[in-house]
CSV table of C-alpha atoms in Angstrom, one decimal:
chain,number,residue,atom,x,y,z
A,91,ASP,CA,-9.4,-7.8,-33.0
A,92,ILE,CA,-10.5,-11.2,-33.0
A,93,LEU,CA,-10.3,-12.0,-29.2
A,94,LYS,CA,-12.0,-8.8,-28.2
A,95,LEU,CA,-14.6,-9.9,-30.9
A,96,ALA,CA,-14.6,-13.6,-29.2
A,97,ARG,CA,-15.5,-12.7,-25.9
A,98,ASP,CA,-18.0,-10.2,-27.0
A,99,LEU,CA,-19.8,-12.8,-28.9
A,100,THR,CA,-19.6,-15.1,-25.7
A,101,ASP,CA,-20.6,-12.3,-23.2
A,102,ALA,CA,-23.2,-11.6,-25.5
A,103,GLU,CA,-24.6,-15.1,-25.1
A,104,GLN,CA,-23.5,-15.8,-21.5
A,105,LEU,CA,-24.5,-12.6,-19.4
A,106,PRO,CA,-28.5,-13.2,-19.9
A,107,GLN,CA,-28.9,-16.5,-18.6
A,108,GLN,CA,-26.2,-15.6,-15.8
A,109,SER,CA,-28.0,-12.9,-14.6
A,110,ARG,CA,-31.4,-14.7,-14.6
A,111,ILE,CA,-29.3,-17.1,-12.3
A,112,GLU,CA,-27.5,-14.7,-10.2
A,113,THR,CA,-30.9,-12.7,-9.6
A,114,ALA,CA,-32.5,-15.9,-8.4
A,115,GLN,CA,-29.7,-16.6,-6.4
A,116,GLY,CA,-30.3,-13.1,-4.6
A,117,LYS,CA,-33.6,-13.6,-3.9
A,118,THR,CA,-33.0,-17.1,-2.4
A,119,GLU,CA,-30.2,-15.6,-0.2
A,120,ALA,CA,-32.4,-12.8,0.8
A,121,ALA,CA,-35.2,-15.7,2.2
A,122,ILE,CA,-32.5,-17.6,3.5
A,123,SER,CA,-31.6,-14.0,5.4
A,124,SER,CA,-35.5,-13.6,6.1
A,125,TYR,CA,-36.3,-17.2,7.7
A,126,ALA,CA,-32.9,-16.6,10.0
A,127,ILE,CA,-34.9,-13.0,11.1
A,128,LEU,CA,-38.4,-14.5,11.6
A,129,LYS,CA,-36.7,-17.7,13.4
A,130,TYR,CA,-35.1,-15.0,16.1
A,131,ASN,CA,-37.9,-12.9,16.6
A,132,VAL,CA,-39.7,-16.1,17.2
A,133,GLU,CA,-37.4,-17.2,19.7
A,134,LEU,CA,-37.5,-13.6,21.2
A,135,LEU,CA,-41.1,-14.1,22.0
A,136,LYS,CA,-40.3,-18.0,23.6
A,137,GLU,CA,-37.7,-16.2,25.5
A,138,GLN,CA,-40.2,-14.0,26.9
A,139,PHE,CA,-42.8,-16.9,27.8
A,140,ASN,CA,-39.9,-18.6,29.1
A,141,GLY,CA,-39.6,-15.5,31.8
A,142,LEU,CA,-43.2,-16.0,32.7
A,143,ASN,CA,-42.4,-20.0,33.3
A,144,ASP,CA,-41.5,-20.0,37.0
A,145,ALA,CA,-43.5,-18.7,39.9
A,146,GLN,CA,-40.7,-17.7,41.9
A,147,GLU,CA,-39.8,-15.1,38.8
A,148,LEU,CA,-42.9,-13.5,38.3
A,149,ALA,CA,-42.4,-11.2,41.3
A,150,THR,CA,-39.8,-10.1,44.0
A,151,PRO,CA,-41.5,-9.5,46.8
A,152,VAL,CA,-39.8,-9.4,50.3
A,153,ALA,CA,-40.3,-11.3,53.8
A,154,THR,CA,-39.0,-10.4,56.7
A,155,SER,CA,-38.8,-11.9,60.1
A,156,ASN,CA,-38.2,-10.0,63.5
A,157,ASN,CA,-37.1,-13.1,64.9
A,158,THR,CA,-34.0,-14.8,62.4
A,159,SER,CA,-33.0,-17.5,65.1
A,160,ALA,CA,-36.6,-18.6,66.0
A,161,VAL,CA,-38.3,-18.2,62.3
A,162,SER,CA,-36.5,-17.4,59.1
A,163,VAL,CA,-37.2,-17.1,55.3
A,164,SER,CA,-35.3,-19.7,53.0
A,165,ALA,CA,-37.1,-18.5,49.8
A,166,THR,CA,-40.4,-16.7,48.5
A,167,LEU,CA,-42.0,-16.7,45.4
A,168,GLY,CA,-44.0,-14.5,43.1
A,169,SER,CA,-47.1,-15.3,44.7
A,170,ALA,CA,-46.3,-14.3,47.9
A,171,LEU,CA,-48.8,-11.9,48.8
A,172,SER,CA,-48.7,-8.4,50.9
A,173,GLY,CA,-49.5,-8.7,54.3
A,174,SER,CA,-48.4,-8.7,58.5
A,175,HIS,CA,-48.2,-12.2,59.9
A,176,GLU,CA,-47.7,-13.7,63.7
A,177,ILE,CA,-46.1,-16.9,64.5
A,178,ALA,CA,-45.6,-18.7,67.5
A,179,VAL,CA,-43.6,-22.2,67.7
A,180,THR,CA,-44.1,-24.6,70.1
A,181,GLN,CA,-42.4,-27.2,69.3
A,182,LEU,CA,-39.9,-28.1,67.0
A,183,ALA,CA,-40.0,-31.2,64.5
A,184,ALA,CA,-37.5,-34.1,65.5
A,185,ALA,CA,-36.1,-37.2,64.3
A,186,GLN,CA,-35.6,-40.3,66.0
A,187,ARG,CA,-32.4,-41.1,67.0
A,188,ASN,CA,-30.6,-44.0,68.6
A,189,LYS,CA,-27.3,-45.8,69.1
A,190,SER,CA,-26.2,-49.0,69.1
A,191,SER,CA,-24.1,-51.0,71.7
A,192,GLU,CA,-20.1,-50.3,71.9
A,193,PHE,CA,-18.1,-52.1,69.8
A,194,SER,CA,-14.2,-52.1,70.5
A,195,ALA,CA,-13.3,-51.1,66.9
A,196,SER,CA,-14.5,-50.3,63.7
A,197,SER,CA,-13.2,-53.4,62.2
A,198,GLN,CA,-14.8,-55.9,64.5
A,199,SER,CA,-16.7,-58.9,63.0
A,200,LEU,CA,-19.8,-58.9,64.2
A,201,ASN,CA,-21.4,-61.6,62.7
A,202,SER,CA,-18.0,-64.1,62.3
A,203,GLY,CA,-17.5,-62.5,58.5
A,204,SER,CA,-20.9,-63.7,57.6
A,205,GLY,CA,-23.4,-61.3,56.0
A,206,PHE,CA,-26.8,-60.5,57.8
A,207,ASP,CA,-30.0,-58.1,57.1
A,208,ILE,CA,-31.0,-55.4,59.3
A,209,SER,CA,-35.1,-54.6,59.3
A,210,VAL,CA,-36.3,-51.0,59.7
A,211,ALA,CA,-40.2,-50.7,60.3
A,212,SER,CA,-41.2,-47.1,60.3
A,213,ASN,CA,-44.9,-46.0,59.3
A,214,GLY,CA,-46.0,-49.3,58.2
A,215,LYS,CA,-43.4,-50.1,55.9
A,216,THR,CA,-40.3,-52.6,56.8
A,217,HIS,CA,-37.1,-51.8,55.0
A,218,THR,CA,-34.6,-55.1,55.0
A,219,ILE,CA,-30.9,-53.4,54.3
A,220,SER,CA,-28.4,-56.2,53.9
A,221,ILE,CA,-25.0,-56.5,55.1
A,222,GLY,CA,-22.7,-58.3,52.2
A,223,ALA,CA,-20.4,-61.4,53.6
A,224,GLY,CA,-16.9,-59.7,55.1
A,225,LEU,CA,-18.8,-56.0,55.9
A,226,ASP,CA,-20.2,-57.0,59.2
A,227,THR,CA,-18.3,-54.6,60.8
A,228,PRO,CA,-19.7,-51.3,62.3
A,229,SER,CA,-18.3,-49.1,59.0
A,230,GLY,CA,-19.4,-51.6,57.1
A,231,ILE,CA,-23.0,-51.5,58.6
A,232,ALA,CA,-23.1,-47.8,58.6
A,233,ALA,CA,-22.0,-47.8,55.0
A,234,ALA,CA,-25.0,-49.8,54.2
A,235,ILE,CA,-27.3,-48.2,56.0
A,236,ASN,CA,-26.5,-44.4,54.4
A,237,ALA,CA,-26.1,-46.3,50.6
A,238,SER,CA,-29.5,-47.9,51.2
A,239,GLY,CA,-31.6,-45.5,49.9
A,240,THR,CA,-34.2,-45.8,52.9
A,241,GLY,CA,-34.2,-42.1,54.1
A,242,PHE,CA,-32.5,-43.8,56.9
A,243,THR,CA,-29.1,-42.5,58.0
A,244,ALA,CA,-25.8,-44.2,59.9
A,245,THR,CA,-22.9,-42.1,62.0
A,246,LEU,CA,-20.1,-44.2,63.4
A,247,VAL,CA,-19.3,-42.6,66.6
A,248,ASP,CA,-15.8,-43.0,68.3
A,249,THR,CA,-16.3,-42.2,72.2
A,250,ASP,CA,-13.0,-41.8,72.9
A,251,THR,CA,-13.5,-43.8,75.9
A,252,ASP,CA,-10.9,-47.0,76.8
A,253,GLY,CA,-11.9,-50.7,75.7
A,254,ASP,CA,-15.2,-50.7,74.2
A,255,ASN,CA,-15.2,-47.1,72.4
A,256,TYR,CA,-17.6,-47.1,69.0
A,257,ARG,CA,-21.3,-46.5,68.6
A,258,LEU,CA,-23.7,-46.8,65.7
A,259,VAL,CA,-25.8,-43.8,65.3
A,260,ILE,CA,-29.0,-44.2,63.4
A,261,GLN,CA,-31.5,-41.5,62.3
A,262,GLY,CA,-34.6,-41.2,60.6
A,263,PRO,CA,-36.9,-38.7,59.1
A,264,SER,CA,-38.2,-36.3,60.9
A,265,GLY,CA,-42.0,-36.6,61.9
A,266,GLU,CA,-43.7,-38.7,64.7
A,267,ASP,CA,-45.3,-41.0,61.9
A,268,ASN,CA,-41.2,-41.6,61.0
A,269,ALA,CA,-40.8,-43.6,64.5
A,270,PHE,CA,-39.0,-47.0,64.1
A,271,THR,CA,-37.6,-49.9,65.2
A,272,VAL,CA,-34.5,-51.9,64.4
A,273,SER,CA,-34.0,-55.6,64.7
A,274,SER,CA,-31.0,-58.2,63.6
A,275,THR,CA,-29.6,-61.1,64.1
A,276,PRO,CA,-26.9,-60.4,65.4
A,277,VAL,CA,-28.6,-57.7,68.0
A,278,LEU,CA,-26.6,-54.7,67.3
A,279,GLY,CA,-28.5,-53.1,70.7
A,280,PHE,CA,-29.9,-50.3,69.1
A,281,HIS,CA,-33.2,-50.8,71.5
A,282,ALA,CA,-31.3,-52.0,74.6
A,283,SER,CA,-32.6,-49.3,77.8
A,284,GLY,CA,-31.0,-46.0,77.8
A,285,ASN,CA,-30.0,-46.3,73.8
A,286,GLN,CA,-33.0,-43.9,72.6
A,287,LEU,CA,-31.2,-40.4,72.0
A,288,THR,CA,-33.9,-38.6,70.6
A,289,THR,CA,-37.8,-39.3,70.1
A,290,ALA,CA,-39.3,-38.8,66.5
A,291,ALA,CA,-41.8,-35.4,66.9
A,292,ASN,CA,-43.5,-32.9,64.4
A,293,ALA,CA,-43.3,-29.0,64.0
A,294,ARG,CA,-45.8,-27.5,66.1
A,295,PHE,CA,-46.7,-23.5,65.6
A,296,THR,CA,-49.6,-20.8,64.6
A,297,VAL,CA,-49.7,-18.8,61.9
A,298,ASP,CA,-52.1,-15.7,62.8
A,299,GLY,CA,-53.5,-18.4,65.4
A,300,ILE,CA,-54.3,-20.8,63.5
A,301,ALA,CA,-52.5,-24.3,64.8
A,302,ILE,CA,-50.7,-26.0,62.5
A,303,GLU,CA,-48.4,-29.1,62.4
A,304,ARG,CA,-46.0,-30.7,60.0
A,305,ALA,CA,-43.2,-33.6,60.1
A,306,SER,CA,-40.2,-31.4,59.1
A,307,ASN,CA,-39.2,-27.5,60.4
A,308,THR,CA,-39.2,-26.8,56.8
A,309,VAL,CA,-42.8,-25.1,55.6
A,310,SER,CA,-43.5,-24.0,52.4
A,311,ASP,CA,-47.6,-24.7,52.8
A,312,ALA,CA,-48.6,-22.3,55.9
A,313,ILE,CA,-48.3,-19.0,53.8
A,314,THR,CA,-48.7,-18.5,50.4
A,315,GLY,CA,-45.7,-18.1,48.4
A,316,ILE,CA,-43.4,-18.1,51.9
A,317,THR,CA,-41.0,-21.0,52.6
A,318,LEU,CA,-40.4,-21.1,56.3
A,319,ASN,CA,-37.7,-22.3,58.7
A,320,LEU,CA,-38.7,-23.1,62.3
A,321,ASN,CA,-35.3,-22.6,64.3
A,322,ALA,CA,-36.5,-22.5,67.7
A,323,VAL,CA,-39.2,-22.1,70.1
A,324,ALA,CA,-40.6,-18.9,70.5
A,325,SER,CA,-43.8,-16.8,70.3
A,326,GLY,CA,-44.5,-13.4,69.3
A,327,ILE,CA,-42.8,-13.6,65.8
A,328,SER,CA,-43.9,-11.2,63.1
A,329,LEU,CA,-43.0,-11.8,59.8
A,330,GLN,CA,-43.7,-8.9,57.2
A,331,VAL,CA,-44.1,-9.3,53.2
A,332,VAL,CA,-44.1,-6.5,50.5
A,333,SER,CA,-45.5,-8.2,47.7
A,334,ASP,CA,-44.3,-6.7,44.0
A,335,THR,CA,-46.4,-7.0,40.7
A,336,SER,CA,-44.0,-4.4,38.7
A,337,THR,CA,-41.9,-7.4,38.2
A,338,LEU,CA,-44.5,-9.1,36.0
A,339,LYS,CA,-45.9,-6.2,34.3
A,340,THR,CA,-42.8,-5.1,32.8
A,341,LYS,CA,-42.3,-8.8,31.9
A,342,LEU,CA,-45.8,-8.7,30.2
A,343,GLN,CA,-45.3,-5.2,28.6
A,344,ASP,CA,-41.8,-6.5,27.2
A,345,LEU,CA,-43.6,-9.7,25.6
A,346,VAL,CA,-46.3,-6.8,23.6
A,347,SER,CA,-43.2,-5.0,22.2
A,348,VAL,CA,-41.7,-8.4,21.2
A,349,TYR,CA,-44.7,-9.3,19.5
A,350,ASN,CA,-45.4,-6.1,17.7
A,351,ASP,CA,-41.7,-5.9,16.6
A,352,MET,CA,-42.4,-9.4,15.0
A,353,GLN,CA,-45.4,-8.5,13.1
A,354,ILE,CA,-43.5,-5.3,11.5
A,355,ALA,CA,-40.9,-8.0,10.6
A,356,LEU,CA,-44.0,-9.9,9.1
A,357,THR,CA,-45.6,-6.8,7.3
A,358,GLU,CA,-41.6,-5.9,5.6
A,359,LEU,CA,-40.7,-9.1,4.5
A,360,GLY,CA,-43.7,-9.4,2.6
A,361,ASN,CA,-44.8,-6.1,1.5
A,362,PRO,CA,-43.0,-6.4,-2.6
A,363,ASP,CA,-42.9,-2.2,-2.1
A,364,SER,CA,-41.0,-2.3,1.1
A,365,ASP,CA,-38.6,0.8,1.0
A,366,GLU,CA,-36.2,-2.2,3.4
A,367,GLU,CA,-32.9,-2.4,0.8
A,368,GLU,CA,-31.7,-5.9,1.8
A,369,VAL,CA,-34.6,-8.1,2.5
A,370,GLY,CA,-37.9,-6.1,2.0
A,371,GLY,CA,-40.5,-7.9,0.1
A,372,ALA,CA,-38.0,-10.9,0.5
A,373,LEU,CA,-40.9,-13.9,1.2
A,374,SER,CA,-44.0,-11.9,-0.8
A,375,ASN,CA,-43.7,-15.0,-2.6
A,376,ASP,CA,-44.2,-16.9,0.5
A,377,LEU,CA,-47.8,-15.7,2.1
A,378,SER,CA,-47.9,-19.6,3.4
A,379,LEU,CA,-45.0,-18.9,5.6
A,380,LEU,CA,-46.3,-15.5,6.8
A,381,ARG,CA,-49.4,-16.9,7.6
A,382,THR,CA,-48.4,-19.9,9.5
A,383,VAL,CA,-45.9,-17.8,11.6
A,384,ARG,CA,-48.7,-15.3,12.5
A,385,ASP,CA,-51.0,-17.6,13.3
A,386,THR,CA,-49.0,-19.5,15.1
A,387,MET,CA,-48.3,-16.5,17.2
A,388,TYR,CA,-51.5,-15.3,18.1
A,389,ASP,CA,-52.4,-19.1,19.2
A,390,ALA,CA,-49.6,-18.5,21.4
A,391,ILE,CA,-50.7,-15.8,22.7
A,392,SER,CA,-54.4,-16.1,23.0
A,393,VAL,CA,-53.8,-20.1,24.1
A,394,VAL,CA,-56.3,-20.8,27.5
A,395,SER,CA,-54.4,-21.7,30.5
A,396,SER,CA,-53.8,-25.1,31.6
A,397,THR,CA,-53.9,-24.2,34.9
A,398,PRO,CA,-56.7,-21.1,35.1
A,399,SER,CA,-57.0,-20.0,38.6
A,400,GLY,CA,-60.1,-18.0,40.0
A,401,ASP,CA,-61.2,-15.6,37.4
A,402,VAL,CA,-58.1,-15.6,35.7
A,403,SER,CA,-57.5,-17.9,32.8
A,404,SER,CA,-55.5,-15.8,30.1
A,405,LEU,CA,-53.5,-13.0,28.9
A,406,THR,CA,-56.7,-10.9,27.9
A,407,ASP,CA,-57.6,-11.3,31.6
A,408,LEU,CA,-54.1,-9.4,32.4
A,409,GLY,CA,-55.2,-6.6,30.2
A,410,ILE,CA,-53.5,-7.8,26.6
A,411,GLN,CA,-55.4,-7.2,23.7
A,412,LEU,CA,-55.1,-7.5,19.9
A,413,THR,CA,-56.0,-4.7,18.2
A,414,ARG,CA,-57.5,-4.3,14.7
A,415,THR,CA,-54.1,-4.0,12.9
A,416,GLY,CA,-53.3,-7.2,14.5
A,417,THR,CA,-50.5,-5.7,17.2
A,418,LEU,CA,-51.1,-5.8,20.8
A,419,SER,CA,-51.9,-3.3,23.4
A,420,PHE,CA,-51.5,-3.8,27.2
A,421,ASN,CA,-54.4,-2.2,29.8
A,422,GLU,CA,-52.5,-1.2,32.4
A,423,SER,CA,-55.4,-0.3,34.6
A,424,THR,CA,-56.8,-4.0,33.6
A,425,TYR,CA,-53.8,-5.3,35.0
A,426,ASP,CA,-53.1,-3.3,38.1
A,427,ALA,CA,-56.8,-4.5,38.8
A,428,VAL,CA,-56.6,-8.0,38.5
A,429,ALA,CA,-52.8,-8.1,40.6
A,430,LEU,CA,-54.0,-5.8,43.2
A,431,ASP,CA,-56.8,-8.9,44.5
A,432,ASN,CA,-55.6,-11.8,42.3
A,433,PHE,CA,-51.9,-11.8,42.1
A,434,SER,CA,-51.6,-15.5,43.3
A,435,ASP,CA,-54.5,-16.8,40.5
A,436,ILE,CA,-52.4,-14.5,37.6
A,437,VAL,CA,-49.2,-16.8,39.1
A,438,THR,CA,-51.0,-19.9,39.0
A,439,MET,CA,-52.5,-19.4,35.5
A,440,LEU,CA,-48.8,-18.2,34.0
A,441,SER,CA,-47.1,-20.9,35.7
A,442,ALA,CA,-49.2,-23.8,37.2
A,443,GLY,CA,-47.4,-22.2,41.0
A,444,THR,CA,-44.5,-24.3,40.2
A,445,THR,CA,-40.7,-23.2,39.9
A,446,ASN,CA,-38.1,-25.4,37.4
A,447,GLN,CA,-40.7,-28.0,36.8
A,448,SER,CA,-39.1,-30.4,34.5
A,449,ALA,CA,-40.1,-30.1,30.6
A,450,TYR,CA,-40.6,-33.8,30.3
A,451,SER,CA,-43.1,-33.8,33.2
A,452,SER,CA,-46.7,-35.1,32.5
A,453,ASP,CA,-48.3,-32.4,35.0
A,454,ASP,CA,-49.9,-29.2,33.5
A,455,GLN,CA,-47.8,-26.4,33.4
A,456,GLY,CA,-49.5,-23.3,33.1
A,457,LEU,CA,-49.9,-21.2,29.9
A,458,ALA,CA,-46.3,-19.8,29.5
A,459,PHE,CA,-45.1,-23.6,29.2
A,460,ASP,CA,-48.1,-24.2,27.4
A,461,SER,CA,-47.3,-21.0,24.9
A,462,LYS,CA,-43.6,-22.0,24.6
A,463,GLU,CA,-44.8,-25.5,23.4
A,464,THR,CA,-47.1,-23.5,20.7
A,465,LEU,CA,-44.1,-22.1,19.0
A,466,ASP,CA,-41.6,-24.5,19.3
A,467,THR,CA,-43.7,-26.1,16.2
A,468,LEU,CA,-42.2,-23.6,14.1
A,469,LEU,CA,-38.9,-24.0,15.7
A,470,ASP,CA,-38.2,-27.6,15.0
A,471,ALA,CA,-34.7,-28.2,13.9
A,472,TYR,CA,-36.3,-31.1,11.5
A,473,ASP,CA,-39.8,-30.4,11.2
A,474,GLY,CA,-40.4,-26.9,11.8
A,475,ILE,CA,-41.2,-24.3,8.8
A,476,PHE,CA,-37.7,-22.2,9.1
A,477,SER,CA,-35.9,-25.5,9.3
A,478,ILE,CA,-38.0,-26.9,6.2
A,479,ARG,CA,-37.5,-23.6,4.4
A,480,ASP,CA,-34.1,-23.0,5.0
A,481,SER,CA,-32.7,-26.7,3.9
A,482,SER,CA,-35.0,-26.0,0.4
A,483,ALA,CA,-33.6,-22.5,0.0
A,484,GLN,CA,-30.0,-24.2,0.5
A,485,GLU,CA,-30.4,-27.0,-1.7
A,486,LYS,CA,-31.8,-24.1,-4.7
A,487,LEU,CA,-28.3,-22.2,-3.8
A,488,THR,CA,-26.5,-25.5,-4.7
A,489,ASP,CA,-28.2,-25.9,-8.0
A,490,TYR,CA,-28.1,-22.4,-8.8
A,491,GLU,CA,-23.8,-22.7,-8.2
A,492,ASP,CA,-24.2,-25.8,-10.1
A,493,ARG,CA,-25.8,-24.3,-12.7
A,494,LEU,CA,-23.6,-21.3,-13.1
A,495,SER,CA,-20.6,-23.2,-13.2
A,496,LYS,CA,-22.0,-25.4,-15.9
A,497,ILE,CA,-22.7,-22.2,-17.9
A,498,GLU,CA,-18.8,-20.9,-17.1
A,499,MET,CA,-17.6,-24.0,-18.6
A,500,ARG,CA,-19.9,-24.2,-21.6
A,501,MET,CA,-19.6,-20.6,-22.3
A,502,GLU,CA,-15.5,-20.8,-22.5
A,503,MET,CA,-15.9,-24.1,-25.0
A,504,VAL,CA,-18.0,-21.4,-27.2
A,505,TYR,CA,-15.3,-18.8,-26.7
A,506,GLN,CA,-12.6,-20.8,-27.5
A,507,SER,CA,-14.7,-22.2,-30.4
A,508,TYR,CA,-15.1,-18.2,-31.4
A,509,VAL,CA,-11.2,-17.9,-31.3
A,510,ARG,CA,-10.7,-20.9,-33.7
A,511,GLN,CA,-13.3,-19.9,-36.4
A,512,PHE,CA,-12.0,-16.4,-35.8
A,513,SER,CA,-8.2,-17.5,-36.4
A,514,VAL,CA,-9.3,-20.0,-39.5
A,515,MET,CA,-11.2,-16.8,-40.8
A,516,GLU,CA,-8.0,-14.0,-40.4
A,517,SER,CA,-6.0,-16.8,-41.9
A,518,LEU,CA,-8.3,-17.6,-45.0
A,519,VAL,CA,-8.4,-13.5,-45.0
A,520,ASN,CA,-5.0,-13.3,-45.0
A,521,THR,CA,-4.1,-15.8,-47.6
A,522,MET,CA,-7.0,-14.0,-49.9
A,523,ASN,CA,-5.4,-10.3,-49.3
A,524,GLY,CA,-1.9,-11.7,-49.9
A,525,THR,CA,-3.2,-13.5,-53.4
A,526,ARG,CA,-5.1,-10.5,-54.2
A,527,ASP,CA,-2.1,-8.2,-53.6
A,528,TYR,CA,0.4,-10.7,-56.0
A,529,ILE,CA,-2.2,-10.5,-58.6
A,530,LYS,CA,-2.8,-6.5,-58.5
A,531,GLY,CA,1.1,-6.3,-58.6
A,532,GLN,CA,1.0,-8.9,-62.0
A,533,LEU,CA,-1.7,-7.0,-63.2
A,534,GLU,CA,-0.1,-3.5,-62.5
A,535,SER,CA,3.3,-5.4,-64.6
A,536,ILE,CA,1.3,-6.5,-67.3
A,537,SER,CA,-0.3,-3.0,-67.7
A,538,ASN,CA,3.5,-1.3,-67.6
A,539,ILE,CA,4.8,-3.3,-70.3
A,540,GLY,CA,5.9,-1.7,-73.3
A,541,ARG,CA,5.5,1.8,-71.6
A,542,ASP,CA,9.3,2.1,-71.1
A,543,ALA,CA,10.2,1.4,-74.6
C-alpha cells in the first residue's frame, strides 16, 4: 500500500515537529489564561480599595432629629460619630430680593430697542450683565440675568392687575455678605422706596450651646459627618447619631480575603509541581512577572496615606498585618479599639474625608486612592505588565499558527513526493516482475523441448 507507506513516512517526519510547536502553543495559551486570572484578581483588589475611597461609604450611621420641620438631616457621612446634640435655631439665612418698577407688558421696550448694561454690586465685587439690542424687555432682562452665571437670578411676575402689571424680581445668594445694589440706565426701579422684599441675612443657631453663624441654611461643617437643613426658628431640637463601624470592618476583612486569594493564585501559577490541571505552573518560567505583581500588591497594602490623621496613617494601624507566609491577617481587636475613639481619623486617612472626588483632582485623596493608583500600574492598557505579556503571547500564538501551517504545506509536498517516487518504483517493479515472468516462461518452454517426442 504505497499511499499508507507514504503517509507513515510523512507522519514520522511531521509529527515530532508539530508536537514541539503544539506543546509550546499549549504553554503559551496557558500563560495567556494565567495573565487573565491575575489581572482579574488585581481588579478585584482594586475594587476593594475603591470601596474605601468615599467617606460616605465607609459606614452607615443614622442621624435622627426630633423636630424635622425645624432641623432635618440631608446627608450622613461615614465619619459621623455616635452621640446626642442639642440644637436651637434663632434665625434662618435669607437672600436679598428686590422688585423692579411695574411694566405694561413682558415685551415692553425699556431702552428704545438699544442694548445696555446692568451693574450688580455685592460683597465688594461688581458684576456687569449685558442686555443685547432688541432684548431690552422685562423678559429679555430676566433671561440675561439668569444666563449671566453671577449667582443672581431674576423672575418675571405677572401681578394680574389692570394696566401696568409686570415686575422683575431679582435675588442674590443667601447670607448677609451677599447684600447687593443694582444700577442701570434706564433705571429699572429695583431700589425705589418699598421695592426691597427681603433682606440678606445669615443663619444663626447653636449646637450644644455653641453659637454658630452661616450664610446658608444647609450646614455641613457644624457636626462631623452630618449635613443639617435649617427649616424654621425653633429650640429644644435633639439630634441623635448612631455611628457604625461594622461596615468598614467588613470591607477590611474582604480586602484581606481578596489579597490572600491573590497570593494563592500567584503560588499555584508559579509552582511547576502544582496539582492544578489547566494553569498550574503556567508562569513558572516568568518569575519576573510574579515578582512584579507581588511587589506591587505589597506596595498597595503597605503605602502610607497621603492624608494621615491623628495616629492613623496606614492599614497597619487598623489591624492589618503581613504574615511570614506573605498573606495578610486582620486583628479585629486592634480595629475595634481604634474605631471606637478615632473613627473620623480612619475616614480621613482612607478617603481624605471626601466623597466622589474627581480622580483628576490635584488634592490628596487618601490611602484608598493612593493604593488604586499603585495597582493601576499593573492594569494599564498600554504599559501595564499584563497587557505587555498578553500582547507578546498573542504574537507567539500567531507565529505558532504560521509555523504549523507551513509544516502542513511542506509535509503535504513531501507526501506527494513519496507517492510519486513509490508510484515510479511500483511501476518499475511491476515491469521487472513482468519481465521475470516472461523470461521464466520462455525458459520453461525451452526446457520442455524434446520431452514430448
